[in-house]
Coordinates of C-alpha atoms and ligand atoms in Angstrom, one line a residue:
M3 CA -22.3 -112.1 121.8
D4 CA -21.0 -109.8 123.7
Q5 CA -19.4 -108.2 121.1
Y6 CA -23.2 -106.3 120.6
P7 CA -25.0 -103.9 121.9
T8 CA -29.0 -104.6 122.3
I9 CA -31.0 -102.6 120.6
D10 CA -34.2 -101.3 122.1
Y11 CA -35.8 -101.4 118.8
R12 CA -38.0 -98.3 120.3
L13 CA -36.0 -96.0 119.4
L14 CA -34.1 -98.2 116.0
V15 CA -38.3 -97.1 115.3
D16 CA -37.7 -93.3 115.6
N17 CA -34.8 -92.5 114.4
M18 CA -35.6 -94.7 111.2
S19 CA -35.6 -92.1 108.4
T20 CA -38.4 -93.8 107.1
A21 CA -42.0 -92.5 108.3
I22 CA -44.3 -94.7 110.1
L23 CA -47.8 -95.1 111.2
L24 CA -49.7 -97.7 113.3
V25 CA -53.4 -98.1 112.2
D26 CA -55.9 -100.0 114.8
K27 CA -58.5 -102.0 113.7
D28 CA -61.3 -99.0 112.7
L29 CA -58.6 -97.4 110.5
N30 CA -57.3 -94.8 113.3
I31 CA -53.9 -93.4 114.0
F32 CA -52.0 -94.6 117.2
Y33 CA -48.5 -94.6 116.3
L34 CA -46.3 -92.7 114.5
N35 CA -42.9 -92.5 114.5
S36 CA -40.7 -89.6 114.5
S37 CA -39.8 -89.2 111.1
C38 CA -43.5 -90.1 110.9
E39 CA -44.3 -87.0 112.8
A40 CA -41.3 -84.6 110.5
L41 CA -42.9 -85.3 108.1
F42 CA -46.3 -84.8 108.4
D43 CA -45.4 -81.8 110.3
V44 CA -47.9 -83.2 113.8
S45 CA -47.0 -84.4 116.9
L46 CA -48.3 -87.8 118.3
T47 CA -50.2 -86.3 120.8
R48 CA -52.4 -84.5 118.1
A49 CA -52.3 -87.8 115.7
L50 CA -53.6 -89.8 118.2
G51 CA -57.2 -91.0 117.0
Q52 CA -57.6 -89.5 113.9
P53 CA -58.6 -90.9 111.1
V54 CA -56.2 -92.4 109.0
I55 CA -58.1 -92.1 105.6
N56 CA -58.2 -87.9 106.6
I57 CA -54.5 -87.9 106.0
L58 CA -53.9 -91.0 102.9
H59 CA -57.3 -89.5 101.1
A60 CA -56.8 -86.9 98.3
P61 CA -60.4 -85.5 97.7
N62 CA -59.9 -86.0 93.7
D63 CA -58.0 -89.3 93.6
S64 CA -60.4 -92.3 92.1
F65 CA -58.6 -95.3 93.9
D66 CA -60.7 -97.0 96.9
T67 CA -58.0 -96.0 100.0
H68 CA -61.5 -96.9 102.7
E69 CA -61.4 -100.1 100.5
A70 CA -58.2 -101.6 100.1
L71 CA -57.6 -100.6 104.1
L72 CA -59.2 -102.5 104.8
N73 CA -59.1 -105.3 102.5
T74 CA -55.4 -105.7 103.6
L75 CA -56.7 -105.2 107.5
H76 CA -59.3 -108.6 107.4
K77 CA -56.6 -110.8 104.1
G78 CA -54.0 -109.6 104.7
Q79 CA -53.1 -108.4 101.3
A80 CA -50.6 -105.8 101.0
Y81 CA -50.9 -102.6 98.8
T82 CA -48.4 -100.3 98.0
R83 CA -48.4 -97.0 95.6
R84 CA -46.7 -94.3 94.3
E85 CA -46.8 -91.1 93.8
A86 CA -49.8 -91.1 95.2
I87 CA -50.4 -87.2 96.4
I88 CA -51.9 -86.9 100.5
N89 CA -53.1 -84.0 102.3
V90 CA -51.3 -82.8 105.4
N91 CA -52.4 -80.1 107.2
F92 CA -53.6 -78.5 104.0
K93 CA -50.5 -79.5 102.6
D94 CA -49.4 -81.8 99.6
I95 CA -47.3 -84.6 100.2
H96 CA -46.5 -86.6 97.3
V97 CA -45.0 -89.8 99.2
D98 CA -44.3 -93.8 97.9
Y99 CA -46.2 -95.7 100.5
T100 CA -46.7 -99.3 101.6
V101 CA -49.7 -100.7 103.8
S102 CA -49.4 -104.2 105.3
Q103 CA -50.9 -106.3 107.7
L104 CA -49.3 -106.7 111.6
S105 CA -50.1 -109.9 113.4
T106 CA -50.3 -108.8 116.6
G107 CA -51.1 -112.6 118.0
K108 CA -54.1 -114.2 118.5
S109 CA -55.9 -112.3 121.4
Y110 CA -55.4 -108.8 119.1
H111 CA -57.2 -108.2 116.2
P112 CA -54.5 -107.4 113.6
L113 CA -53.1 -103.7 112.7
L114 CA -52.3 -101.9 109.5
L115 CA -48.1 -100.6 109.3
I116 CA -48.1 -97.9 106.7
E117 CA -45.0 -97.3 105.9
L118 CA -44.3 -93.5 103.1
N119 CA -40.9 -92.1 101.5
S120 CA -41.3 -88.4 100.5
T121 CA -41.1 -88.2 96.8
D122 CA -40.5 -84.6 97.9
R123 CA -37.2 -84.0 98.8
M124 CA -35.5 -87.3 96.3
L125 CA -37.2 -85.3 93.6
K126 CA -36.0 -82.1 95.1
I127 CA -32.4 -84.1 95.0
A128 CA -32.0 -85.4 92.0
K129 CA -33.9 -82.5 90.3
E130 CA -30.4 -80.6 92.4
E131 CA -27.7 -83.2 91.1
N132 CA -29.1 -82.6 87.4
S133 CA -29.0 -78.9 87.2
I134 CA -25.5 -78.9 88.4
Q135 CA -24.0 -81.3 86.3
Q136 CA -25.2 -79.9 83.5
H137 CA -24.6 -76.1 84.8
Q138 CA -20.8 -77.8 85.2
V139 CA -21.1 -78.7 81.8
A140 CA -22.3 -76.0 79.8
R141 CA -19.8 -73.1 81.9
Q142 CA -16.5 -75.5 81.0
L143 CA -18.6 -75.0 77.2
I144 CA -18.3 -71.1 77.8
R145 CA -15.1 -71.2 78.8
G146 CA -13.9 -72.8 76.0
V147 CA -15.6 -71.0 73.1
A148 CA -14.4 -67.9 75.3
H149 CA -10.6 -69.0 75.3
E150 CA -11.0 -68.9 71.0
I151 CA -13.3 -65.7 71.1
K152 CA -10.0 -63.8 72.7
N153 CA -7.2 -65.7 71.7
P154 CA -7.3 -64.5 67.6
L155 CA -8.7 -60.3 69.1
G156 CA -4.8 -59.7 69.8
G157 CA -3.8 -59.8 66.9
I158 CA -6.4 -58.7 65.0
R159 CA -6.4 -55.3 67.2
G160 CA -2.4 -55.2 66.9
A161 CA -3.2 -55.1 63.1
T162 CA -5.6 -52.9 63.1
Q163 CA -3.7 -50.5 64.9
L164 CA -0.9 -51.5 62.4
L165 CA -3.0 -50.3 59.3
A166 CA -4.3 -47.1 60.6
R167 CA -1.1 -45.7 61.4
S168 CA 0.8 -46.8 57.0
L169 CA -2.7 -45.5 56.1
N170 CA -2.1 -42.4 58.2
D171 CA -5.7 -41.5 56.3
P172 CA -8.8 -39.8 58.2
Q173 CA -11.2 -40.8 56.0
Y174 CA -10.5 -44.6 57.1
S175 CA -9.7 -43.9 61.0
E176 CA -13.4 -43.8 61.5
F177 CA -13.3 -47.7 60.3
T178 CA -10.4 -48.9 62.7
D179 CA -11.7 -47.3 65.5
V180 CA -15.5 -49.2 64.5
I181 CA -12.5 -52.5 64.5
I182 CA -10.4 -52.1 67.7
S183 CA -14.0 -50.6 69.6
E184 CA -15.8 -53.6 68.8
V185 CA -12.3 -55.7 69.6
D186 CA -12.1 -54.4 72.4
R187 CA -16.2 -54.9 73.2
L188 CA -15.5 -58.9 72.2
R189 CA -12.7 -59.1 75.2
T190 CA -14.8 -57.4 77.9
L191 CA -17.1 -60.3 76.7
A192 CA -15.3 -63.3 76.8
D193 CA -13.4 -62.2 79.9
T194 CA -16.7 -62.2 81.6
M195 CA -17.8 -65.5 79.8
L196 CA -14.5 -66.9 81.3
G197 CA -15.2 -65.9 85.0
S198 CA -13.2 -64.8 87.5
R199 CA -9.3 -66.4 87.6
Q200 CA -8.3 -65.9 91.0
L201 CA -9.0 -68.4 93.3
P202 CA -10.9 -67.7 96.0
S203 CA -9.6 -66.7 99.3
Y204 CA -12.2 -67.9 102.3
E205 CA -12.5 -66.0 106.1
P206 CA -15.2 -65.9 108.1
V207 CA -17.4 -63.0 106.7
N208 CA -20.9 -61.6 108.3
V209 CA -22.9 -61.3 105.3
H210 CA -24.3 -58.0 106.2
E211 CA -21.0 -56.7 104.7
P212 CA -21.6 -57.5 101.5
L213 CA -25.1 -56.7 101.7
E214 CA -24.6 -53.9 102.8
R215 CA -21.6 -53.0 100.3
V216 CA -24.0 -53.4 96.8
R217 CA -26.8 -51.7 99.6
S218 CA -24.9 -48.2 98.9
L219 CA -24.2 -49.4 95.5
I220 CA -27.9 -49.4 94.5
V221 CA -28.7 -46.2 96.5
N222 CA -26.2 -44.0 94.4
Q223 CA -26.8 -45.7 91.5
T224 CA -30.9 -45.2 91.9
K225 CA -31.1 -42.5 93.1
K226 CA -34.1 -43.0 95.5
K227 CA -36.5 -44.1 92.8
I228 CA -35.6 -48.0 94.4
K229 CA -36.9 -47.9 98.3
I230 CA -34.8 -50.1 99.6
T231 CA -34.8 -52.5 102.6
R232 CA -33.6 -54.0 105.1
D233 CA -35.2 -57.0 107.0
Y234 CA -31.7 -59.0 108.7
D235 CA -31.2 -61.0 111.3
L236 CA -28.3 -59.9 113.2
S237 CA -27.6 -62.5 115.2
L238 CA -26.2 -64.8 112.1
P239 CA -23.1 -66.3 112.4
E240 CA -20.1 -66.0 109.5
V241 CA -19.5 -68.1 107.3
K242 CA -16.4 -69.2 105.7
A243 CA -16.7 -67.1 102.5
D244 CA -15.1 -65.5 99.7
R245 CA -16.4 -61.9 100.4
D246 CA -15.8 -60.2 97.2
Q247 CA -16.6 -63.4 94.9
L248 CA -19.5 -63.2 98.1
I249 CA -20.4 -59.0 96.9
Q250 CA -19.8 -59.5 92.6
V251 CA -23.1 -62.6 93.6
I252 CA -25.2 -61.0 96.1
L253 CA -24.8 -57.7 93.9
N254 CA -25.3 -59.5 90.0
I255 CA -28.7 -60.6 91.6
S256 CA -29.9 -56.7 93.0
V257 CA -29.1 -55.5 89.5
N258 CA -31.1 -58.3 87.7
A259 CA -34.2 -57.3 90.1
I260 CA -32.9 -53.2 89.5
Q261 CA -33.6 -54.1 85.9
A262 CA -36.7 -55.7 86.2
M263 CA -38.3 -53.0 88.5
T264 CA -36.6 -49.9 86.0
E265 CA -36.9 -51.6 82.4
N266 CA -40.6 -51.9 82.7
K267 CA -42.1 -49.0 84.8
D268 CA -45.6 -50.1 82.8
F269 CA -46.1 -52.7 85.6
F270 CA -45.5 -50.4 88.4
V271 CA -49.0 -48.5 88.0
D272 CA -50.3 -48.1 91.7
H273 CA -47.6 -49.2 93.7
Q274 CA -43.8 -48.8 94.5
P275 CA -40.7 -50.5 93.5
E276 CA -38.9 -52.1 96.1
L277 CA -36.2 -54.3 97.2
I278 CA -35.8 -56.4 100.2
L279 CA -33.0 -57.5 101.5
R280 CA -33.6 -60.5 104.2
T281 CA -31.2 -62.9 106.0
R282 CA -32.4 -65.9 108.1
I283 CA -31.5 -69.2 109.8
Q284 CA -33.0 -72.1 107.8
R285 CA -33.0 -74.7 109.2
L286 CA -32.5 -78.7 107.8
V287 CA -31.7 -77.4 103.8
T288 CA -29.9 -79.7 101.5
I289 CA -27.4 -78.3 99.3
N290 CA -26.3 -80.1 96.5
G291 CA -27.6 -83.6 97.8
V292 CA -26.5 -82.4 101.5
L293 CA -28.8 -82.6 103.9
N294 CA -27.6 -79.4 106.4
K295 CA -28.9 -79.0 110.1
S296 CA -29.1 -75.4 108.8
A297 CA -27.4 -72.7 106.9
V298 CA -27.6 -68.9 106.1
R299 CA -29.8 -68.1 103.6
I300 CA -29.5 -64.5 102.5
D301 CA -33.0 -63.3 99.9
I302 CA -33.1 -60.7 97.2
Q303 CA -36.7 -60.0 96.4
D304 CA -38.3 -57.6 94.7
N305 CA -42.3 -56.6 93.1
G306 CA -41.4 -56.7 89.5
P307 CA -42.7 -58.3 86.6
G308 CA -40.5 -61.4 87.0
V309 CA -38.4 -63.8 85.5
P310 CA -40.3 -64.2 82.4
E311 CA -41.9 -67.9 82.1
E312 CA -40.2 -70.2 79.6
I313 CA -37.1 -69.3 81.1
L314 CA -38.3 -69.8 84.7
E315 CA -36.1 -73.6 84.3
S316 CA -33.1 -72.4 82.8
V317 CA -32.4 -68.9 84.4
F318 CA -29.7 -70.1 86.2
Y319 CA -27.7 -71.7 82.9
P320 CA -25.4 -69.3 80.6
L321 CA -26.2 -67.3 77.7
V322 CA -30.0 -67.7 78.5
T323 CA -31.2 -64.1 78.8
G324 CA -34.9 -62.2 79.0
R325 CA -33.3 -58.6 77.6
A326 CA -32.2 -57.9 74.5
K327 CA -29.0 -56.3 76.1
G328 CA -28.5 -59.4 78.1
T329 CA -25.7 -62.4 78.0
G330 CA -26.9 -64.4 80.3
L331 CA -23.4 -65.2 82.5
G332 CA -24.7 -62.8 85.8
L333 CA -26.8 -65.6 87.0
S334 CA -24.9 -68.3 85.7
I335 CA -21.6 -67.0 86.8
A336 CA -23.4 -66.5 90.3
Q337 CA -24.7 -70.1 90.9
N338 CA -20.6 -70.6 90.1
I339 CA -19.4 -69.0 92.7
M340 CA -22.0 -70.4 95.0
H341 CA -21.9 -74.0 94.2
Q342 CA -17.5 -73.5 94.8
H343 CA -18.4 -72.6 98.1
N344 CA -20.8 -75.6 98.9
G345 CA -23.4 -73.1 98.6
M346 CA -26.8 -72.8 95.7
I347 CA -29.3 -70.3 94.4
E348 CA -33.4 -70.9 94.1
C349 CA -35.6 -69.0 92.6
Q350 CA -39.1 -68.1 92.9
S351 CA -41.0 -65.9 91.4
V352 CA -44.4 -65.2 90.6
P353 CA -45.6 -61.6 88.7
G354 CA -44.7 -59.1 92.2
K355 CA -42.5 -60.9 93.6
T356 CA -39.5 -62.6 92.7
V357 CA -37.1 -64.0 95.6
F358 CA -33.1 -65.4 94.6
S359 CA -32.5 -67.5 97.9
L360 CA -28.8 -67.2 99.2
Y361 CA -28.6 -70.8 101.2
L362 CA -24.6 -71.0 102.7
P363 CA -24.1 -73.9 105.2
W364 CA -22.2 -72.7 107.6
E365 CA -18.9 -74.9 108.4
S366 CA -17.8 -76.6 105.1
N367 CA -14.9 -78.2 103.2
H368 CA -14.1 -75.9 100.0
V369 CA -14.0 -78.0 97.1
A370 CA -12.5 -75.3 94.3
K371 CA -13.9 -76.1 91.0
Ligands
ADP16 N1 -35.2 -60.0 89.7 C1 -35.3 -60.4 88.2 N2 -36.8 -60.5 87.6 C2 -37.3 -60.8 86.0 N3 -36.4 -61.3 85.8 C3 -35.3 -61.5 86.0 C4 -34.8 -61.3 87.4 N4 -33.5 -62.0 87.9 C5 -33.1 -62.0 86.8 N5 -34.1 -62.1 85.4 C6 -33.8 -62.7 84.2 O1 -33.1 -63.4 84.2 C7 -32.6 -64.1 83.1 C8 -31.0 -63.8 83.3 O2 -30.3 -63.5 84.2 P1 -28.8 -63.1 84.3 O3 -28.0 -63.8 83.7 O4 -28.0 -62.0 85.6 O5 -28.4 -62.3 82.8 P2 -28.6 -61.2 81.7 O6 -29.0 -59.8 83.1 O7 -27.5 -60.6 81.6 O8 -29.9 -61.3 81.0 C9 -32.8 -62.3 82.9 O9 -32.2 -61.3 81.5 C10 -33.7 -62.0 83.3 O10 -34.7 -61.7 82.2
MG17 MG1 -27.7 -60.2 85.0

């Protein structure tokens, strides 16, 4: 059998995505593989000798972890727990885990083998895929409706102009003017709903360029009433992107932040409105189900009242708006552009701190959707 290499089992265990823990007869940790080190964010040397119960048993858990572990150790009865919450370094992690007995031969006590899979990451991936699909369906629906609205508008406008001319009476022109201006308003709205028709053109972009463009636009608009702070990591690599579309994304999100701050003056009794533009490198980020080693992250943060709780989950969907005069299209268009760039936008919001984070992978195959 010379066609297969000899497998170094230690290497194999360290390359597995399942986290593995070995526990001795006193229920202390004596081995963890690389995945487990990554999951717990601790090194083998720090974890060595620690009682495993400290990790596996959350304080308010009614399950008797200690008893179950002993039972497996002595009787060999394996067990699995799903969606368990374990506590590592004061952080709650959701995992599925299986405990089984590892027999090591007659002269040694049996050990426990614990295999853990993080469900947080799985949940996040499933949730993202779901939301991308829903988002695409919604976008298509919106485009369809926009087409239907737009089609007759040209006819209505033309007919109204003819009517105005043939009536030739200032008494009626007031009415025909209303029709024409409302038709124009609808046409602008339908164009926004349809989104950009131009195909994106990708080129290497230093993300600070579009950020600075948007910043100068905002500075003029807000007339220094809002403090704008820059926190840039200038060592960021260039990304492949459509410069104009990136400006549109950053602008849509920044304008929302400015609106949230200027339209809620009561919120700022003891502090000044502030917009923070931040750039960072983000390691290990899952975008659209693909795990990227690193990506460029742009945060657009404000200290306003936050996204209303009732729309937080659906804020990227078209037509979802918390403002009386809003269209609910800004974030949907922005998310769509980011998907075309194989990137994504995430939002975290509590009163006083709202962060929209844009993630752009460095190198990717751009699929125009
Ligand atoms: N930074 C922010 N702070 C508070 N609310 C926000 C922020 N960004 C977005 N929102 C909420 O999300 C909604 C949707 O935004 P968007 O898609 O741009 O549509 P629109 O601005 O037309 O309402 C806004 O109406 C607002 O309620
Ligand atoms: Mg908006």
